[in-house]
Amino acid sequence: MAVKPTARSGARARPSKKRTSPLWLRWTKRIAVVLVLFVLVVGSIGGFAGMLELRKAGDRMGGLEKKLDQIDSPATIIYARDGKTLLYRASSEYRRLIKDYSEIPQVVIDATLAAEDKRFFDHKGVDFRAAFRSIFKNVKEGRQAEGASTITMQLSKRLFTSAEKSFRRKVEDVANAIEIERRVTKRQILRAYLNQVYYGEGAYGIRAAADVYFGKKDLTKLTPAEAAMLARLVRRPSAENPFQDLEVALRNRNTVLKIMRDENML
């Protein structure tokens, strides 16, 4: 009977063949690690810079109430003795101011939000969803196709910064918007915006614009179409108002009306 040989004590087992990852997979992992580290470093730096900018914005907000009062100061107007005949208006500015939020009809609020900031009552000064969408669209089209400034950021630009188009100014507006929303209500912000913004043809504020373009001194008399046209004017008030380019103004109005319909505002 044959006996099966056994392995001798201390004999080495044959080494198992080590599996190695493909070269492309190893490089992919390395690149992923580097990208993660880069994002963490940049995020940390950005977070620190953001905190510093918020502190600066907080210091600027000390004059916020005064700034809001200033936009309630109408242009100098001189009337005749009868109190009705207009004799003189300082420069070409025309202001008819909203004194209380209750004076703003819903159609004006809806048109303004549809044109400039649909999620105004939901965000805290910065609409990050709109910002990411804007970045994607601008990169895709290779141009500045869409902005992401909220109404609060636009108010910041008018009160604290400037119309300068730079990354630095954008960061300041973001920080200012966050601080503004911490200190005042959404209603105060919207009223201030509607009083401050320029609508073209010398009209500052939505009430002046309603009078200049449609001869309506009462905002409640505005139709949805009229409110939509005015709401879009603020982007290019001098070039795209109905007196200068009616075709473009009507096209812009229709864009806002479509958004209002899609958002169930009509």
Coordinates of C-alpha atoms in Angstrom, one line a residue:
M1 CA 0.0 0.0 0.0
A2 CA 1.5 3.3 -1.1
V3 CA 1.9 6.0 1.5
K4 CA 1.3 9.6 0.5
P5 CA 4.4 11.7 1.3
T6 CA 3.8 14.4 3.8
A7 CA 5.5 17.9 3.8
R8 CA 8.6 18.0 5.8
S9 CA 8.5 20.0 9.0
G10 CA 9.7 23.6 8.4
A11 CA 9.1 23.5 4.7
R12 CA 8.2 26.8 3.2
A13 CA 4.7 27.2 1.7
R14 CA 4.6 28.6 -1.8
P15 CA 4.0 32.4 -1.6
S16 CA 0.6 33.5 -2.8
K17 CA 0.6 35.8 -5.8
K18 CA -0.1 39.4 -4.7
R19 CA -2.7 41.3 -6.6
T20 CA -1.9 44.8 -7.6
S21 CA -4.4 47.5 -8.5
P22 CA -4.3 48.9 -12.0
L23 CA -2.1 51.9 -12.5
W24 CA -5.0 54.1 -13.4
L25 CA -6.9 53.2 -10.3
R26 CA -3.9 54.0 -8.0
W27 CA -3.5 57.4 -9.7
T28 CA -7.2 58.1 -9.4
K29 CA -7.0 57.4 -5.6
R30 CA -4.0 59.7 -5.3
I31 CA -5.6 62.5 -7.2
A32 CA -8.8 62.1 -5.1
V33 CA -6.8 62.4 -1.9
V34 CA -5.0 65.5 -3.2
L35 CA -8.3 67.1 -4.2
V36 CA -9.9 66.3 -0.8
L37 CA -6.9 67.9 1.0
F38 CA -7.1 70.9 -1.3
V39 CA -10.8 71.4 -0.7
L40 CA -10.2 71.1 3.1
V41 CA -7.4 73.7 3.0
V42 CA -9.3 76.1 0.8
G43 CA -12.4 75.6 2.8
S44 CA -10.6 76.4 6.0
I45 CA -9.0 79.5 4.6
G46 CA -12.3 80.6 3.1
G47 CA -14.1 80.0 6.4
F48 CA -11.6 82.1 8.3
A49 CA -11.7 84.9 5.6
G50 CA -15.5 84.7 5.8
M51 CA -15.5 85.1 9.5
L52 CA -13.3 88.2 9.2
E53 CA -15.5 89.7 6.5
L54 CA -18.6 89.1 8.7
R55 CA -17.0 90.9 11.6
K56 CA -16.2 93.9 9.2
A57 CA -19.8 93.8 8.0
G58 CA -21.0 93.8 11.6
D59 CA -19.0 97.0 12.2
R60 CA -20.6 98.6 9.1
M61 CA -24.1 97.7 10.3
G62 CA -23.8 100.2 13.1
G63 CA -25.2 102.8 10.7
L64 CA -27.9 100.6 9.2
E65 CA -30.8 102.4 10.7
K66 CA -29.4 105.7 9.5
K67 CA -28.9 104.4 6.0
L68 CA -32.5 103.2 5.9
D69 CA -33.7 106.6 7.0
Q70 CA -31.6 108.3 4.3
I71 CA -33.3 106.5 1.5
D72 CA -36.5 107.9 2.9
S73 CA -35.3 111.5 2.2
P74 CA -37.0 112.7 -1.0
A75 CA -35.4 115.0 -3.5
T76 CA -35.7 118.8 -2.8
I77 CA -39.0 120.1 -4.3
I78 CA -40.3 123.6 -4.3
Y79 CA -44.0 124.4 -4.9
A80 CA -45.9 127.6 -5.6
R81 CA -47.9 129.3 -2.9
D82 CA -51.0 127.2 -3.9
G83 CA -49.1 124.1 -2.7
K84 CA -49.8 122.2 -5.9
T85 CA -47.9 123.9 -8.7
L86 CA -44.4 122.4 -9.0
L87 CA -41.8 125.1 -9.4
Y88 CA -38.5 123.3 -8.9
R89 CA -37.2 119.7 -8.4
A90 CA -33.5 119.1 -7.4
S91 CA -31.7 117.5 -10.3
S92 CA -33.8 115.1 -12.5
E93 CA -34.6 112.7 -9.7
Y94 CA -38.2 111.8 -8.9
R95 CA -39.1 110.0 -5.7
R96 CA -42.5 109.0 -4.3
L97 CA -41.7 106.9 -1.3
I98 CA -43.5 104.0 0.4
K99 CA -43.8 104.9 4.1
D100 CA -45.1 101.5 5.3
Y101 CA -45.0 98.0 4.0
S102 CA -48.8 97.7 4.0
E103 CA -48.8 100.2 1.1
I104 CA -47.2 97.6 -1.2
P105 CA -49.8 95.6 -3.1
Q106 CA -49.2 91.8 -3.5
V107 CA -48.9 92.1 -7.2
V108 CA -45.8 94.4 -6.8
I109 CA -44.3 92.0 -4.3
D110 CA -44.9 89.0 -6.5
A111 CA -43.5 90.7 -9.6
T112 CA -40.4 92.0 -7.8
L113 CA -39.6 88.5 -6.4
A114 CA -40.3 86.8 -9.7
A115 CA -37.9 89.2 -11.4
E116 CA -35.1 89.4 -8.9
D117 CA -35.3 86.9 -6.0
K118 CA -37.9 84.1 -6.0
R119 CA -36.8 82.7 -2.6
F120 CA -36.4 86.1 -0.9
F121 CA -38.6 85.1 2.1
D122 CA -36.8 81.7 2.5
H123 CA -33.1 82.5 2.5
K124 CA -31.0 84.4 5.0
G125 CA -29.6 87.0 2.7
V126 CA -27.8 84.7 0.2
D127 CA -29.5 82.2 -2.1
F128 CA -26.9 79.5 -2.4
R129 CA -29.1 77.4 -4.7
A130 CA -29.3 80.3 -7.1
A131 CA -25.6 80.9 -6.7
F132 CA -24.6 77.4 -7.7
R133 CA -27.0 77.4 -10.6
S134 CA -25.6 80.7 -11.8
I135 CA -22.0 79.4 -11.6
F136 CA -22.9 76.3 -13.6
K137 CA -24.7 78.2 -16.3
N138 CA -22.0 80.8 -16.6
V139 CA -19.3 78.2 -17.0
K140 CA -21.4 76.2 -19.4
E141 CA -22.1 79.2 -21.7
G142 CA -18.6 80.8 -21.2
R143 CA -20.0 84.2 -20.3
Q144 CA -21.9 86.1 -17.5
A145 CA -25.2 84.7 -18.5
E146 CA -26.9 84.9 -15.1
G147 CA -26.3 86.6 -11.7
A148 CA -27.2 85.4 -8.3
S149 CA -27.6 88.6 -6.3
T150 CA -30.5 88.6 -3.8
I151 CA -32.6 91.6 -3.1
T152 CA -30.7 92.0 0.2
M153 CA -27.4 91.9 -1.6
Q154 CA -28.6 94.5 -4.1
L155 CA -29.6 96.7 -1.2
S156 CA -26.2 96.2 0.3
K157 CA -24.7 97.4 -2.9
R158 CA -26.7 100.6 -2.8
L159 CA -26.2 101.3 0.9
F160 CA -22.6 100.1 1.7
T161 CA -20.6 99.2 -1.4
S162 CA -20.8 100.2 -5.0
A163 CA -21.6 99.0 -8.5
E164 CA -18.0 97.9 -9.0
K165 CA -17.9 94.4 -10.5
S166 CA -15.2 92.6 -8.6
F167 CA -14.9 89.4 -6.5
R168 CA -14.0 91.5 -3.5
R169 CA -17.1 93.6 -3.8
K170 CA -19.2 90.5 -4.2
V171 CA -17.8 89.0 -1.0
E172 CA -18.6 92.2 0.9
D173 CA -22.2 92.2 -0.4
V174 CA -22.6 88.6 0.8
A175 CA -21.3 89.4 4.3
N176 CA -23.4 92.6 4.4
A177 CA -26.5 90.8 3.3
I178 CA -26.2 88.2 6.1
E179 CA -25.7 90.9 8.7
I180 CA -28.6 93.0 7.3
E181 CA -31.0 90.1 7.6
R182 CA -29.8 89.5 11.2
R183 CA -30.8 93.0 12.2
V184 CA -33.9 94.0 10.3
T185 CA -37.0 92.2 9.0
K186 CA -37.7 91.0 5.5
R187 CA -40.4 93.6 5.2
Q188 CA -38.1 96.4 6.1
I189 CA -35.6 95.2 3.5
L190 CA -38.1 94.9 0.7
R191 CA -39.6 98.3 1.4
A192 CA -36.2 99.9 1.5
Y193 CA -35.3 98.2 -1.8
L194 CA -38.5 99.3 -3.5
N195 CA -37.8 102.9 -2.4
Q196 CA -34.1 102.9 -3.3
V197 CA -33.8 101.1 -6.6
Y198 CA -33.6 103.1 -9.9
Y199 CA -36.2 102.4 -12.6
G200 CA -34.9 104.8 -15.3
E201 CA -36.2 108.1 -16.6
G202 CA -35.2 109.8 -13.3
A203 CA -37.6 107.6 -11.2
Y204 CA -36.3 106.3 -7.9
G205 CA -38.6 103.8 -6.2
I206 CA -41.5 101.8 -7.5
R207 CA -44.1 104.5 -6.8
A208 CA -42.2 107.1 -8.8
A209 CA -41.8 104.5 -11.6
A210 CA -45.5 103.7 -11.7
D211 CA -46.3 107.4 -12.1
V212 CA -43.6 108.1 -14.7
Y213 CA -44.4 105.1 -17.0
F214 CA -48.1 104.5 -16.4
G215 CA -49.4 107.7 -14.8
K216 CA -50.5 105.8 -11.7
K217 CA -49.8 107.4 -8.4
D218 CA -51.6 104.5 -6.6
L219 CA -49.7 101.3 -6.6
T220 CA -52.8 99.3 -6.1
K221 CA -53.9 100.3 -9.6
L222 CA -51.0 98.5 -11.3
T223 CA -51.9 95.5 -13.4
P224 CA -49.8 92.3 -13.2
A225 CA -48.3 93.2 -16.6
E226 CA -47.4 96.7 -15.5
A227 CA -45.9 95.5 -12.3
A228 CA -43.9 92.8 -14.2
M229 CA -42.5 95.4 -16.6
L230 CA -41.4 97.7 -13.8
A231 CA -39.8 94.8 -11.8
R232 CA -37.5 93.9 -14.7
L233 CA -36.5 97.5 -15.4
V234 CA -34.0 97.6 -12.5
R235 CA -31.5 95.5 -14.4
R236 CA -30.9 98.0 -17.2
P237 CA -33.2 100.9 -16.4
S238 CA -31.7 103.4 -18.8
A239 CA -31.5 101.2 -21.9
E240 CA -34.5 98.8 -21.6
N241 CA -37.3 101.0 -20.3
P242 CA -40.4 101.3 -22.5
F243 CA -39.6 104.9 -23.5
Q244 CA -36.2 103.8 -24.8
D245 CA -36.9 100.3 -26.2
L246 CA -40.5 99.2 -26.0
E247 CA -39.8 95.9 -27.8
V248 CA -37.2 94.8 -25.2
A249 CA -39.3 96.1 -22.3
L250 CA -42.2 94.0 -23.5
R251 CA -40.0 90.9 -23.9
N252 CA -38.7 91.4 -20.4
R253 CA -42.2 91.9 -19.0
N254 CA -43.3 88.6 -20.6
T255 CA -40.3 86.8 -19.0
V256 CA -41.4 88.0 -15.5
L257 CA -45.1 87.1 -16.2
K258 CA -44.0 83.5 -17.2
I259 CA -42.1 83.2 -13.9
M260 CA -45.1 84.5 -12.0
R261 CA -47.3 82.0 -13.7
D262 CA -44.9 79.1 -13.1
E263 CA -44.6 80.1 -9.4
N264 CA -48.4 80.2 -9.0
M265 CA -48.4 84.0 -8.4
L266 CA -51.1 84.6 -11.0

